[in-house]
Every structure is written in structure tokens, then in C-alpha cells.
PDB file of C-alpha atoms in Angstrom:
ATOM      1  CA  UNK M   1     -43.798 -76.636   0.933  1.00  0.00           C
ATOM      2  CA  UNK M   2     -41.837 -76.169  -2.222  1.00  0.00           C
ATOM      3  CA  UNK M   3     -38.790 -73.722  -2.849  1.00  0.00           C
ATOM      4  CA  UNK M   4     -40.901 -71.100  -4.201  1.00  0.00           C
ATOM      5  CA  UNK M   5     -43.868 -70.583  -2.203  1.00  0.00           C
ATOM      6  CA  UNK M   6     -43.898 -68.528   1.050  1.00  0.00           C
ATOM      7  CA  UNK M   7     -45.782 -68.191   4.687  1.00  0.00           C
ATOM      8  CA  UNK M   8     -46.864 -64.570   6.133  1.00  0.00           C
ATOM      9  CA  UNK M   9     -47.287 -65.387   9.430  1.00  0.00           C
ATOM     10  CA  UNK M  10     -48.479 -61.470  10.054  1.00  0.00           C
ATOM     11  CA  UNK M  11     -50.159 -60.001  13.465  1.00  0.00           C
ATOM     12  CA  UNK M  12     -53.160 -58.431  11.663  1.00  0.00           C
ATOM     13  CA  UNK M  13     -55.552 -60.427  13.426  1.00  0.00           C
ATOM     14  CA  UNK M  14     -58.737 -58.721  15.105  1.00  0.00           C
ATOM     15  CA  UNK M  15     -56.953 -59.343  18.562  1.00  0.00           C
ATOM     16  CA  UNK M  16     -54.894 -57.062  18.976  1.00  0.00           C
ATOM     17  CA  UNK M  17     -56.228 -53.941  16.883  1.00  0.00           C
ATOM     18  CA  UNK M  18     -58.990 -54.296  19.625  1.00  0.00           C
ATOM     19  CA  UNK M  19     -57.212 -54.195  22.466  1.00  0.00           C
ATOM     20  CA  UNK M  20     -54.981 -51.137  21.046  1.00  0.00           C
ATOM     21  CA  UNK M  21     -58.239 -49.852  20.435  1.00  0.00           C
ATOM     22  CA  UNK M  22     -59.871 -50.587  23.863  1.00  0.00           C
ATOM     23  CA  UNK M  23     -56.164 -49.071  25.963  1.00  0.00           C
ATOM     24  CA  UNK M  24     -56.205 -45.871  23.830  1.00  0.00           C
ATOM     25  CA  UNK M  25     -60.254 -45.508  24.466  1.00  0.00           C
ATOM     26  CA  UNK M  26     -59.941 -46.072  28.078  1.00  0.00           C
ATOM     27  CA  UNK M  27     -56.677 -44.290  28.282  1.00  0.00           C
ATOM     28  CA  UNK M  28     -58.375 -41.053  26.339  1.00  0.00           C
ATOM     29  CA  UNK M  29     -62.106 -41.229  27.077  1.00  0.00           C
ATOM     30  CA  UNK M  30     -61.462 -42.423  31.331  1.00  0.00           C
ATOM     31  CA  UNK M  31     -58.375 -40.941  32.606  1.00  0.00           C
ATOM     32  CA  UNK M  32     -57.857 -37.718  30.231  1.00  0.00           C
ATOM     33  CA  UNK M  33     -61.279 -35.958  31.219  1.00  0.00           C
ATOM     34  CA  UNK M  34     -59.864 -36.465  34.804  1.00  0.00           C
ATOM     35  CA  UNK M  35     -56.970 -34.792  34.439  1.00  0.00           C
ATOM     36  CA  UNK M  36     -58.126 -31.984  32.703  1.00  0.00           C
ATOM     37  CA  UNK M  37     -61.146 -31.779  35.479  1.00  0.00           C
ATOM     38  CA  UNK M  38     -60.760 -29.907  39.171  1.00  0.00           C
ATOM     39  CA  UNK M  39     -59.329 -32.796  40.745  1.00  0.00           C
ATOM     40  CA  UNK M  40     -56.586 -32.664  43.564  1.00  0.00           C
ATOM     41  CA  UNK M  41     -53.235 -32.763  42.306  1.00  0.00           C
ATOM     42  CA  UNK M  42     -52.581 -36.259  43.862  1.00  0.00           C
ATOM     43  CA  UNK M  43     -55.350 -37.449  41.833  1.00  0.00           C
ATOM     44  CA  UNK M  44     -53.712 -35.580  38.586  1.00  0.00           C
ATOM     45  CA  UNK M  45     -50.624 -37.821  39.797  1.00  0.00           C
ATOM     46  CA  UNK M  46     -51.917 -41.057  39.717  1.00  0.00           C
ATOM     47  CA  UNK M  47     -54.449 -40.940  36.886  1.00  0.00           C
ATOM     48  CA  UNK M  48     -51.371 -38.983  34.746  1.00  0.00           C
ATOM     49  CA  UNK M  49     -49.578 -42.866  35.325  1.00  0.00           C
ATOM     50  CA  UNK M  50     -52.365 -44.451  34.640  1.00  0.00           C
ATOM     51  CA  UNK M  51     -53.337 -42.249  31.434  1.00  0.00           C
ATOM     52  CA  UNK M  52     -49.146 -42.730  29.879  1.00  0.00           C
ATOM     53  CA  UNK M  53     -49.465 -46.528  30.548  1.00  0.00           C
ATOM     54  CA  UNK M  54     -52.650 -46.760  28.944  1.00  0.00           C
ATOM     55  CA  UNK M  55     -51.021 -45.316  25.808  1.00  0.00           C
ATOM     56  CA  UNK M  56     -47.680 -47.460  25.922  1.00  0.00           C
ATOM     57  CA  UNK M  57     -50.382 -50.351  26.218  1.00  0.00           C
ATOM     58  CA  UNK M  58     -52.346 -49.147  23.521  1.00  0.00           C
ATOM     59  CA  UNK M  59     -49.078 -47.940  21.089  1.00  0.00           C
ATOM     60  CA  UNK M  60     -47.383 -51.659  21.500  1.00  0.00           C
ATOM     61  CA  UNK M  61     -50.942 -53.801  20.459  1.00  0.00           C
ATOM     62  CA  UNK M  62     -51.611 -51.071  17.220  1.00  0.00           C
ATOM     63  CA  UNK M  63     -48.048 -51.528  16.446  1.00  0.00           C
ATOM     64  CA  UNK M  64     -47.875 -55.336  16.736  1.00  0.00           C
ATOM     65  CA  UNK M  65     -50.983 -55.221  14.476  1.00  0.00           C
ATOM     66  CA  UNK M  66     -49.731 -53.085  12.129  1.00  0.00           C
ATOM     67  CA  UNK M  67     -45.912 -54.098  11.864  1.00  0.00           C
ATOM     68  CA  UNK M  68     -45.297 -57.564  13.126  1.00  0.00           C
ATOM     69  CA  UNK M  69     -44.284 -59.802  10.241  1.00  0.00           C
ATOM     70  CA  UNK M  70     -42.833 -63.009  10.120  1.00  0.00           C
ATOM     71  CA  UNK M  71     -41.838 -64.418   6.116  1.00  0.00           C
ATOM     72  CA  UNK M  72     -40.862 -67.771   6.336  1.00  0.00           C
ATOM     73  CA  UNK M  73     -39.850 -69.740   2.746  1.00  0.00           C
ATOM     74  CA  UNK M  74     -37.512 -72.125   1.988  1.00  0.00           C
ATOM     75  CA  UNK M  75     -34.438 -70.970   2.529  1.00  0.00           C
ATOM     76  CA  UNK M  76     -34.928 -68.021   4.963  1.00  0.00           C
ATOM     77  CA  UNK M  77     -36.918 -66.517   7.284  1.00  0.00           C
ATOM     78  CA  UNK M  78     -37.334 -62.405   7.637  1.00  0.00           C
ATOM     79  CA  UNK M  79     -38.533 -61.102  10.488  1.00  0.00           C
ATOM     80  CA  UNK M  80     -40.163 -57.770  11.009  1.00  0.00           C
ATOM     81  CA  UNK M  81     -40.184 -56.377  14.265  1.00  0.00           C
ATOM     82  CA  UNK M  82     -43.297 -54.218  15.626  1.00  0.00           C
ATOM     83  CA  UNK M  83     -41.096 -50.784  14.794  1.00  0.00           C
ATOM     84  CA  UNK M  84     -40.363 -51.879  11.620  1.00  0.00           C
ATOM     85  CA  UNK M  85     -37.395 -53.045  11.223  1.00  0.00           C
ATOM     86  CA  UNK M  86     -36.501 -56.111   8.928  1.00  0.00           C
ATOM     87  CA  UNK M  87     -33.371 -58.861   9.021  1.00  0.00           C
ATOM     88  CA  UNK M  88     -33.362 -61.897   7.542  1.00  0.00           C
ATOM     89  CA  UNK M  89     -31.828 -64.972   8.762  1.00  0.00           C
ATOM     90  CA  UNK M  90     -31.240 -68.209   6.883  1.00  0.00           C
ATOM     91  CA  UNK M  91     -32.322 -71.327   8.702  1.00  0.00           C
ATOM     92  CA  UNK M  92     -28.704 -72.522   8.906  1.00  0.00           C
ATOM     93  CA  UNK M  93     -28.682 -69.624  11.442  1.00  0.00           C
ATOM     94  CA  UNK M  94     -31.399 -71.423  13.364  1.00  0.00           C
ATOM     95  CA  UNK M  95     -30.468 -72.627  16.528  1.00  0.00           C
ATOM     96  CA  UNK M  96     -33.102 -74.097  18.121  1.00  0.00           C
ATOM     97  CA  UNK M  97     -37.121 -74.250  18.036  1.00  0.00           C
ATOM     98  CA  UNK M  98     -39.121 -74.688  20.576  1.00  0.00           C
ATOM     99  CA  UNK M  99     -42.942 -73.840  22.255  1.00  0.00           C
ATOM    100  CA  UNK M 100     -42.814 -71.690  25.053  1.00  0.00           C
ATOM    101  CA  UNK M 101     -45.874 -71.275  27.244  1.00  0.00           C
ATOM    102  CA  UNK M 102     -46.781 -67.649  28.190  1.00  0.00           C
ATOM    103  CA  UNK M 103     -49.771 -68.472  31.063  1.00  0.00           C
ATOM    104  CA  UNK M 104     -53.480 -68.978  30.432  1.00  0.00           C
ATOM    105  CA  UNK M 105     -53.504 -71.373  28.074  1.00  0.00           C
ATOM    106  CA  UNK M 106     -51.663 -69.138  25.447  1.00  0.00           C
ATOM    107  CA  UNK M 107     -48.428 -70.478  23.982  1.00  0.00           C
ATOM    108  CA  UNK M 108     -45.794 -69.035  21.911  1.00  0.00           C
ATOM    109  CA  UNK M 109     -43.108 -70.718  19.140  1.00  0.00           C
ATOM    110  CA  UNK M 110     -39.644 -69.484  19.901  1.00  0.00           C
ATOM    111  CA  UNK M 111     -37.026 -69.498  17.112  1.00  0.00           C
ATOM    112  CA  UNK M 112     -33.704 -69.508  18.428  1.00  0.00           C
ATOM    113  CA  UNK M 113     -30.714 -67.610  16.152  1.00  0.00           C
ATOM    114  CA  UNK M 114     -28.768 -64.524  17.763  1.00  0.00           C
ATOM    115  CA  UNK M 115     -31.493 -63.031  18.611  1.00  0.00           C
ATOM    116  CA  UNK M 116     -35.217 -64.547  20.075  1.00  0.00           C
ATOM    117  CA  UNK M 117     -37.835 -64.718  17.465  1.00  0.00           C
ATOM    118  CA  UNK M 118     -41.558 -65.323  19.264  1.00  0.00           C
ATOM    119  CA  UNK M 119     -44.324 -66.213  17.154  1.00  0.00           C
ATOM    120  CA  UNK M 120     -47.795 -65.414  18.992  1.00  0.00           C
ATOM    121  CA  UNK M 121     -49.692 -68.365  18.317  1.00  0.00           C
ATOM    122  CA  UNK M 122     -52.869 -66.579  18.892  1.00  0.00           C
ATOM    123  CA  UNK M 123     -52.607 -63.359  18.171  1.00  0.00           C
ATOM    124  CA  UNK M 124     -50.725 -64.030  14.776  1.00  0.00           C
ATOM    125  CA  UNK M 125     -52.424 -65.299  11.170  1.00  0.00           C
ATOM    126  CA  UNK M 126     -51.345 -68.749   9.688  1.00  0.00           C
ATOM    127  CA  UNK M 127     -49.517 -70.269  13.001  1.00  0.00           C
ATOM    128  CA  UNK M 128     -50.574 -73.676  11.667  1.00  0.00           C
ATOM    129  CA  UNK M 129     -48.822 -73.342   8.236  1.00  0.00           C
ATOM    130  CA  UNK M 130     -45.395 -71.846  10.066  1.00  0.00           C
ATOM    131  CA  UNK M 131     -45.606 -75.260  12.512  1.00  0.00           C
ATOM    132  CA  UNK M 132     -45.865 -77.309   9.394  1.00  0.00           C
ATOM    133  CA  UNK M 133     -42.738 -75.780   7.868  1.00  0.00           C
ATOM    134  CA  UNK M 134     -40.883 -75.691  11.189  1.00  0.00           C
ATOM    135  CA  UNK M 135     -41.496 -79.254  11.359  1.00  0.00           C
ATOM    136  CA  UNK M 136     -40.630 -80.419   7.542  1.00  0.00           C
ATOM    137  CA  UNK M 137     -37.319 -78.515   8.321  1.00  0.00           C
ATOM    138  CA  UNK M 138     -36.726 -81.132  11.392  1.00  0.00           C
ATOM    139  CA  UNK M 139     -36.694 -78.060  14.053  1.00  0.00           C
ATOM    140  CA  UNK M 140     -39.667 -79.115  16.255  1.00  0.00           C
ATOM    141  CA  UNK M 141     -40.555 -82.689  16.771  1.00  0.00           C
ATOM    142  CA  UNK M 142     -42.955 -82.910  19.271  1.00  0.00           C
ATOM    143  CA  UNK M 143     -45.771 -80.271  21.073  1.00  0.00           C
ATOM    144  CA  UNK M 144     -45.519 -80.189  24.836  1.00  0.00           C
ATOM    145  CA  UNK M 145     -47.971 -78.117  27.112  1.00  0.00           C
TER     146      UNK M 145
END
């Protein structure tokens, strides 16, 4: 990698806009039409739960896919959170860098500075070409499962 060029390591993959799509389907099309139906108000109750945690679900993947960002280049990296919201951080901030595993074979890169940075290895675009980097810098030497 030379000084100029740069890595989007960006969460619009076809992961996670489909599963946003599938908890705000089954959050809308399932559980709304029983709440607005002549169910018993304990039903209302627990299908209300399940109806707001469908959208929360459903908010966080569309959100990842549309706002989660990760710019790494020579000199920095600048992270974009799934709100939004942008800081850079050069990699003499860098702690350490590590692989963390999250359970069923899925595994995530963690980035160490004052705050966590997670990399989704599968449900982000060009994971390969940020390990690459990570590993010409001297952060990660060696890939444990």
C-alpha cells in the first residue's frame, strides 16, 4: 500500500440490508396486524415488545448498512459509526490489534485506541485488503481461531 491510496472497508454488503429488511417485514407485516386486530390486551402486550424490538433490530442492520465506514490509508484511519458520526485517529493512536471471535464461526478485527473499533469480517466489504494493511503496519502477526 503506498501513501496515497486508501481502503473503504464499508458495511454495504447484501447482509445486512436483508436482514434490516427481513426485522422491519416481520416486525410490520406479523406483529402490527395483531395489534391493531381484536386481540386480548395481554396479547397487545406481548406482541407490542415483540413489534418495538423488531424495529430496533431492523433500525441497527439498515443503519450499519447504510452508515458504517471504516477509511483506512497510510497515515490514519477514520471511522464512521452507524449514526454517523466520524473521528479520525492516526495509527500512532493504535493500541493494539487483534481478532476477536463473536460465535458461529464469525470473527471480528478489533482495533484498539480510546475507544473499540470492530471490523465485521463478514458483514463488511474489503476485510481482506484492511488485514493486509493491518499487517504491513506490524499490528497483527498471526490469525488465531
Amino acid at each position: 500500500m503506498n501513501e496515497e491510496e486508501k481502503i473503504v472497508c464499508s458495511g454495504k454488503t447484501f447482509f445486512p440490508f436483508i436482514m434490516g429488511l427481513f426485522f422491519m417485514g416481520m416486525g410490520v407485516g406479523v406483529f402490527f396486524p395483531i395489534l391493531i386486530s381484536m386481540a386480548t390486551y395481554e396479547v397487545k402486550g406481548i406482541f407490542s415488545i415483540c413489534l418495538i424490538l423488531c424495529v430496533l433490530e431492523g433500525s441497527y442492520f439498515l443503519l450499519f448498512w447504510h452508515n458504517k465506514q471504516i477509511i483506512f490509508t497510510w497515515n490514519e484511519i477514520i471511522y464512521r459509526s452507524i449514526f454517523g458520526i466520524e473521528k479520525k485517529y492516526s495509527w500512532e493512536d493504535v493500541k493494539t490489534v487483534c481478532y476477536k471471535s463473536i460465535g458461529r464461526g464469525a470473527n471480528r478485527i478489533l482495533i484498539q485506541t480510546d475507544k473499540k473499533i470492530y471490523i465485521e469480517t463478514g458483514m463488511m466489504k474489503k476485510c481482506e485488503d484492511v488485514e493486509r494493511v493491518i499487517k504491513e503496519k506490524g499490528y497483527l502477526q498471526v490469525k488465531i481461531k
